[in-house]
């Protein structure tokens, strides 16, 4: 009996290390978005999506996914620290909290041109995922377009989901709509 329990524990601990976590973003059906940048260093991954035809350095709208595997600190601290850094980089617009739930926070703001940083409007979401903290950052450099599409993009960021599986081949998702985090 002890051998069975030990084997079960080892199997479960191995499975948790081998888990695959994915973020699923449902882009508007009338738009095509492409991966413009991806980098993974240790337990940190960053991915940038932009509309088709745009690039990592030349874009009008962007979604940036930043994942921190094994991040143990509270989401509120993560959010507060990130908003403070972004506020310091461009203090021309203040963040407003749009949604605050346990382990899931969304804030938004619009800024003006400041010190070489182009004006933009944005939603920033921080969430506790199964194995860490993930942020989603939607940025639109056209304030008029942002306001016109506000509800649509707020819902897209709010409804982004995190899917955790122990089997990589379980994926039957549209490859254009998901990003394996770790």
PDB file of C-alpha atoms in Angstrom:
ATOM      1  CA  UNK A   1       0.000   0.000   0.000  1.00  0.00           C
ATOM      2  CA  UNK A   2       2.830   2.412   0.829  1.00  0.00           C
ATOM      3  CA  UNK A   3       4.411   1.764  -2.583  1.00  0.00           C
ATOM      4  CA  UNK A   4       1.125   2.594  -4.356  1.00  0.00           C
ATOM      5  CA  UNK A   5       0.735   5.841  -2.391  1.00  0.00           C
ATOM      6  CA  UNK A   6       4.343   6.836  -3.063  1.00  0.00           C
ATOM      7  CA  UNK A   7       3.946   6.095  -6.798  1.00  0.00           C
ATOM      8  CA  UNK A   8       0.695   8.108  -6.876  1.00  0.00           C
ATOM      9  CA  UNK A   9       2.369  11.059  -5.170  1.00  0.00           C
ATOM     10  CA  UNK A  10       5.336  10.939  -7.557  1.00  0.00           C
ATOM     11  CA  UNK A  11       3.025  10.682 -10.563  1.00  0.00           C
ATOM     12  CA  UNK A  12       0.915  13.629  -9.407  1.00  0.00           C
ATOM     13  CA  UNK A  13       3.950  15.774  -8.620  1.00  0.00           C
ATOM     14  CA  UNK A  14       5.414  14.947 -12.044  1.00  0.00           C
ATOM     15  CA  UNK A  15       2.136  15.825 -13.776  1.00  0.00           C
ATOM     16  CA  UNK A  16       1.973  19.217 -12.118  1.00  0.00           C
ATOM     17  CA  UNK A  17       5.433  20.003 -13.472  1.00  0.00           C
ATOM     18  CA  UNK A  18       4.429  18.840 -16.967  1.00  0.00           C
ATOM     19  CA  UNK A  19       1.173  20.857 -17.091  1.00  0.00           C
ATOM     20  CA  UNK A  20       0.569  23.159 -20.050  1.00  0.00           C
ATOM     21  CA  UNK A  21      -1.184  26.452 -19.509  1.00  0.00           C
ATOM     22  CA  UNK A  22      -2.715  28.425 -22.332  1.00  0.00           C
ATOM     23  CA  UNK A  23      -4.318  31.837 -22.665  1.00  0.00           C
ATOM     24  CA  UNK A  24      -7.299  31.960 -25.037  1.00  0.00           C
ATOM     25  CA  UNK A  25      -8.228  35.314 -26.585  1.00  0.00           C
ATOM     26  CA  UNK A  26     -11.267  35.592 -28.857  1.00  0.00           C
ATOM     27  CA  UNK A  27     -10.363  38.290 -31.371  1.00  0.00           C
ATOM     28  CA  UNK A  28     -13.162  40.003 -33.324  1.00  0.00           C
ATOM     29  CA  UNK A  29     -14.210  37.755 -36.211  1.00  0.00           C
ATOM     30  CA  UNK A  30     -13.877  40.613 -38.701  1.00  0.00           C
ATOM     31  CA  UNK A  31     -10.212  41.208 -37.814  1.00  0.00           C
ATOM     32  CA  UNK A  32      -7.064  39.173 -38.318  1.00  0.00           C
ATOM     33  CA  UNK A  33      -4.354  39.415 -35.688  1.00  0.00           C
ATOM     34  CA  UNK A  34      -0.850  37.941 -35.828  1.00  0.00           C
ATOM     35  CA  UNK A  35       1.923  37.134 -33.401  1.00  0.00           C
ATOM     36  CA  UNK A  36       4.535  39.900 -33.692  1.00  0.00           C
ATOM     37  CA  UNK A  37       6.863  38.997 -30.834  1.00  0.00           C
ATOM     38  CA  UNK A  38       7.497  36.094 -28.496  1.00  0.00           C
ATOM     39  CA  UNK A  39      10.213  35.551 -25.929  1.00  0.00           C
ATOM     40  CA  UNK A  40      10.575  33.165 -23.032  1.00  0.00           C
ATOM     41  CA  UNK A  41      13.296  33.431 -20.407  1.00  0.00           C
ATOM     42  CA  UNK A  42      13.155  31.001 -17.519  1.00  0.00           C
ATOM     43  CA  UNK A  43       9.735  31.245 -15.886  1.00  0.00           C
ATOM     44  CA  UNK A  44       8.752  34.425 -17.733  1.00  0.00           C
ATOM     45  CA  UNK A  45       7.090  34.626 -21.156  1.00  0.00           C
ATOM     46  CA  UNK A  46       5.992  37.615 -23.221  1.00  0.00           C
ATOM     47  CA  UNK A  47       3.915  37.621 -26.376  1.00  0.00           C
ATOM     48  CA  UNK A  48       2.694  40.488 -28.522  1.00  0.00           C
ATOM     49  CA  UNK A  49      -0.172  40.312 -31.004  1.00  0.00           C
ATOM     50  CA  UNK A  50      -0.874  43.073 -33.546  1.00  0.00           C
ATOM     51  CA  UNK A  51      -3.333  43.424 -36.441  1.00  0.00           C
ATOM     52  CA  UNK A  52      -2.193  41.708 -39.649  1.00  0.00           C
ATOM     53  CA  UNK A  53       0.246  43.824 -41.650  1.00  0.00           C
ATOM     54  CA  UNK A  54       1.683  45.534 -38.582  1.00  0.00           C
ATOM     55  CA  UNK A  55       4.875  44.671 -36.732  1.00  0.00           C
ATOM     56  CA  UNK A  56       6.430  44.529 -33.272  1.00  0.00           C
ATOM     57  CA  UNK A  57       7.756  48.082 -33.644  1.00  0.00           C
ATOM     58  CA  UNK A  58       5.129  49.593 -35.954  1.00  0.00           C
ATOM     59  CA  UNK A  59       1.565  49.082 -34.745  1.00  0.00           C
ATOM     60  CA  UNK A  60      -1.628  50.987 -34.004  1.00  0.00           C
ATOM     61  CA  UNK A  61      -3.171  48.415 -31.627  1.00  0.00           C
ATOM     62  CA  UNK A  62      -1.549  45.651 -29.640  1.00  0.00           C
ATOM     63  CA  UNK A  63      -2.250  42.950 -27.080  1.00  0.00           C
ATOM     64  CA  UNK A  64       0.681  42.022 -24.894  1.00  0.00           C
ATOM     65  CA  UNK A  65       0.527  38.864 -22.777  1.00  0.00           C
ATOM     66  CA  UNK A  66       3.067  38.624 -19.986  1.00  0.00           C
ATOM     67  CA  UNK A  67       3.196  35.425 -17.935  1.00  0.00           C
ATOM     68  CA  UNK A  68       5.134  34.791 -14.738  1.00  0.00           C
ATOM     69  CA  UNK A  69       5.208  31.123 -13.773  1.00  0.00           C
ATOM     70  CA  UNK A  70       5.318  30.365 -10.050  1.00  0.00           C
ATOM     71  CA  UNK A  71       4.698  34.038  -9.102  1.00  0.00           C
ATOM     72  CA  UNK A  72       3.458  33.760  -5.526  1.00  0.00           C
ATOM     73  CA  UNK A  73       2.802  37.378  -4.553  1.00  0.00           C
ATOM     74  CA  UNK A  74      -0.776  38.729  -4.483  1.00  0.00           C
ATOM     75  CA  UNK A  75      -2.332  39.930  -7.744  1.00  0.00           C
ATOM     76  CA  UNK A  76      -3.139  43.264  -6.056  1.00  0.00           C
ATOM     77  CA  UNK A  77       0.574  43.865  -5.407  1.00  0.00           C
ATOM     78  CA  UNK A  78       1.479  42.849  -8.969  1.00  0.00           C
ATOM     79  CA  UNK A  79      -1.164  45.208 -10.381  1.00  0.00           C
ATOM     80  CA  UNK A  80      -0.210  48.102  -8.136  1.00  0.00           C
ATOM     81  CA  UNK A  81       3.499  47.783  -8.976  1.00  0.00           C
ATOM     82  CA  UNK A  82       2.882  47.571 -12.732  1.00  0.00           C
ATOM     83  CA  UNK A  83       0.444  50.489 -12.800  1.00  0.00           C
ATOM     84  CA  UNK A  84       2.913  52.604 -10.802  1.00  0.00           C
ATOM     85  CA  UNK A  85       5.694  51.850 -13.329  1.00  0.00           C
ATOM     86  CA  UNK A  86       3.464  52.695 -16.296  1.00  0.00           C
ATOM     87  CA  UNK A  87       2.145  55.818 -14.533  1.00  0.00           C
ATOM     88  CA  UNK A  88       5.728  56.974 -13.938  1.00  0.00           C
ATOM     89  CA  UNK A  89       6.640  56.377 -17.610  1.00  0.00           C
ATOM     90  CA  UNK A  90       3.679  58.516 -18.749  1.00  0.00           C
ATOM     91  CA  UNK A  91       1.898  60.465 -15.979  1.00  0.00           C
ATOM     92  CA  UNK A  92      -0.458  62.279 -18.401  1.00  0.00           C
ATOM     93  CA  UNK A  93      -3.392  59.950 -17.615  1.00  0.00           C
ATOM     94  CA  UNK A  94      -4.448  58.248 -14.413  1.00  0.00           C
ATOM     95  CA  UNK A  95      -5.583  54.635 -14.173  1.00  0.00           C
ATOM     96  CA  UNK A  96      -9.135  53.846 -13.167  1.00  0.00           C
ATOM     97  CA  UNK A  97      -9.981  50.440 -11.734  1.00  0.00           C
ATOM     98  CA  UNK A  98     -12.727  48.951 -13.914  1.00  0.00           C
ATOM     99  CA  UNK A  99     -13.056  45.553 -12.267  1.00  0.00           C
ATOM    100  CA  UNK A 100     -11.674  44.262  -8.994  1.00  0.00           C
ATOM    101  CA  UNK A 101     -12.303  40.634  -8.076  1.00  0.00           C
ATOM    102  CA  UNK A 102     -10.312  38.133  -6.088  1.00  0.00           C
ATOM    103  CA  UNK A 103      -7.187  37.478  -8.158  1.00  0.00           C
ATOM    104  CA  UNK A 104      -8.501  39.309 -11.249  1.00  0.00           C
ATOM    105  CA  UNK A 105      -8.193  43.073 -11.740  1.00  0.00           C
ATOM    106  CA  UNK A 106      -8.707  45.319 -14.776  1.00  0.00           C
ATOM    107  CA  UNK A 107      -7.693  48.982 -15.012  1.00  0.00           C
ATOM    108  CA  UNK A 108      -7.823  51.429 -17.892  1.00  0.00           C
ATOM    109  CA  UNK A 109      -6.660  54.874 -18.916  1.00  0.00           C
ATOM    110  CA  UNK A 110      -5.928  57.217 -21.804  1.00  0.00           C
ATOM    111  CA  UNK A 111      -2.748  59.287 -22.020  1.00  0.00           C
ATOM    112  CA  UNK A 112      -1.405  62.203 -24.029  1.00  0.00           C
ATOM    113  CA  UNK A 113       1.930  62.398 -25.851  1.00  0.00           C
ATOM    114  CA  UNK A 114       4.598  62.630 -23.179  1.00  0.00           C
ATOM    115  CA  UNK A 115       8.381  62.733 -23.298  1.00  0.00           C
ATOM    116  CA  UNK A 116       8.615  60.813 -26.594  1.00  0.00           C
ATOM    117  CA  UNK A 117       5.872  58.314 -25.685  1.00  0.00           C
ATOM    118  CA  UNK A 118       2.943  58.373 -28.080  1.00  0.00           C
ATOM    119  CA  UNK A 119      -0.552  58.965 -26.673  1.00  0.00           C
ATOM    120  CA  UNK A 120      -2.595  55.816 -26.183  1.00  0.00           C
ATOM    121  CA  UNK A 121      -5.579  54.285 -24.436  1.00  0.00           C
ATOM    122  CA  UNK A 122      -5.314  50.938 -22.721  1.00  0.00           C
ATOM    123  CA  UNK A 123      -6.780  48.172 -20.618  1.00  0.00           C
ATOM    124  CA  UNK A 124      -4.445  46.331 -18.257  1.00  0.00           C
ATOM    125  CA  UNK A 125      -5.588  43.090 -16.643  1.00  0.00           C
ATOM    126  CA  UNK A 126      -3.746  41.050 -14.023  1.00  0.00           C
ATOM    127  CA  UNK A 127      -4.973  37.570 -13.149  1.00  0.00           C
ATOM    128  CA  UNK A 128      -3.920  34.640 -11.029  1.00  0.00           C
ATOM    129  CA  UNK A 129      -3.698  31.668 -13.387  1.00  0.00           C
ATOM    130  CA  UNK A 130      -3.249  28.032 -12.393  1.00  0.00           C
ATOM    131  CA  UNK A 131       0.519  28.283 -12.117  1.00  0.00           C
ATOM    132  CA  UNK A 132       1.383  31.961 -11.852  1.00  0.00           C
ATOM    133  CA  UNK A 133       0.313  35.493 -12.710  1.00  0.00           C
ATOM    134  CA  UNK A 134      -0.630  36.650 -16.185  1.00  0.00           C
ATOM    135  CA  UNK A 135      -1.170  40.168 -17.453  1.00  0.00           C
ATOM    136  CA  UNK A 136      -3.037  41.193 -20.598  1.00  0.00           C
ATOM    137  CA  UNK A 137      -2.397  44.669 -21.934  1.00  0.00           C
ATOM    138  CA  UNK A 138      -4.565  45.998 -24.777  1.00  0.00           C
ATOM    139  CA  UNK A 139      -3.212  49.258 -26.209  1.00  0.00           C
ATOM    140  CA  UNK A 140      -4.798  51.457 -28.888  1.00  0.00           C
ATOM    141  CA  UNK A 141      -2.950  54.540 -30.123  1.00  0.00           C
ATOM    142  CA  UNK A 142      -6.139  56.082 -31.534  1.00  0.00           C
ATOM    143  CA  UNK A 143      -8.266  57.505 -28.697  1.00  0.00           C
ATOM    144  CA  UNK A 144     -11.329  58.008 -30.903  1.00  0.00           C
ATOM    145  CA  UNK A 145     -11.205  54.379 -32.087  1.00  0.00           C
ATOM    146  CA  UNK A 146     -10.597  53.166 -28.512  1.00  0.00           C
ATOM    147  CA  UNK A 147     -13.686  54.986 -27.244  1.00  0.00           C
ATOM    148  CA  UNK A 148     -15.785  53.755 -30.167  1.00  0.00           C
ATOM    149  CA  UNK A 149     -14.686  50.140 -29.557  1.00  0.00           C
ATOM    150  CA  UNK A 150     -14.466  50.425 -25.753  1.00  0.00           C
ATOM    151  CA  UNK A 151     -17.107  47.832 -24.795  1.00  0.00           C
ATOM    152  CA  UNK A 152     -15.981  45.311 -27.403  1.00  0.00           C
ATOM    153  CA  UNK A 153     -12.321  45.374 -26.318  1.00  0.00           C
ATOM    154  CA  UNK A 154     -13.127  45.534 -22.624  1.00  0.00           C
ATOM    155  CA  UNK A 155     -15.160  42.332 -23.068  1.00  0.00           C
ATOM    156  CA  UNK A 156     -12.370  40.669 -25.077  1.00  0.00           C
ATOM    157  CA  UNK A 157      -9.831  41.367 -22.329  1.00  0.00           C
ATOM    158  CA  UNK A 158     -12.310  40.494 -19.552  1.00  0.00           C
ATOM    159  CA  UNK A 159     -13.320  37.209 -21.203  1.00  0.00           C
ATOM    160  CA  UNK A 160      -9.809  35.987 -22.016  1.00  0.00           C
ATOM    161  CA  UNK A 161      -9.453  32.592 -20.336  1.00  0.00           C
ATOM    162  CA  UNK A 162      -6.683  30.451 -18.983  1.00  0.00           C
ATOM    163  CA  UNK A 163      -6.772  26.763 -19.723  1.00  0.00           C
ATOM    164  CA  UNK A 164      -4.623  24.244 -17.886  1.00  0.00           C
ATOM    165  CA  UNK A 165      -4.044  20.724 -19.161  1.00  0.00           C
ATOM    166  CA  UNK A 166      -1.683  17.906 -18.383  1.00  0.00           C
ATOM    167  CA  UNK A 167      -1.706  16.732 -21.982  1.00  0.00           C
ATOM    168  CA  UNK A 168      -0.260  18.861 -24.762  1.00  0.00           C
ATOM    169  CA  UNK A 169      -2.049  16.781 -27.430  1.00  0.00           C
ATOM    170  CA  UNK A 170      -5.377  17.628 -25.779  1.00  0.00           C
ATOM    171  CA  UNK A 171      -5.267  20.929 -27.630  1.00  0.00           C
ATOM    172  CA  UNK A 172      -8.027  21.136 -30.184  1.00  0.00           C
ATOM    173  CA  UNK A 173      -8.093  24.922 -30.086  1.00  0.00           C
ATOM    174  CA  UNK A 174      -7.705  27.296 -33.015  1.00  0.00           C
ATOM    175  CA  UNK A 175      -3.975  28.015 -33.124  1.00  0.00           C
ATOM    176  CA  UNK A 176      -4.676  31.692 -33.887  1.00  0.00           C
ATOM    177  CA  UNK A 177      -6.517  32.121 -30.611  1.00  0.00           C
ATOM    178  CA  UNK A 178      -4.251  30.600 -28.010  1.00  0.00           C
ATOM    179  CA  UNK A 179      -0.761  30.961 -26.649  1.00  0.00           C
ATOM    180  CA  UNK A 180       0.987  28.330 -24.583  1.00  0.00           C
ATOM    181  CA  UNK A 181       2.405  30.079 -21.545  1.00  0.00           C
ATOM    182  CA  UNK A 182       4.587  27.393 -19.994  1.00  0.00           C
TER     183      UNK A 182
END
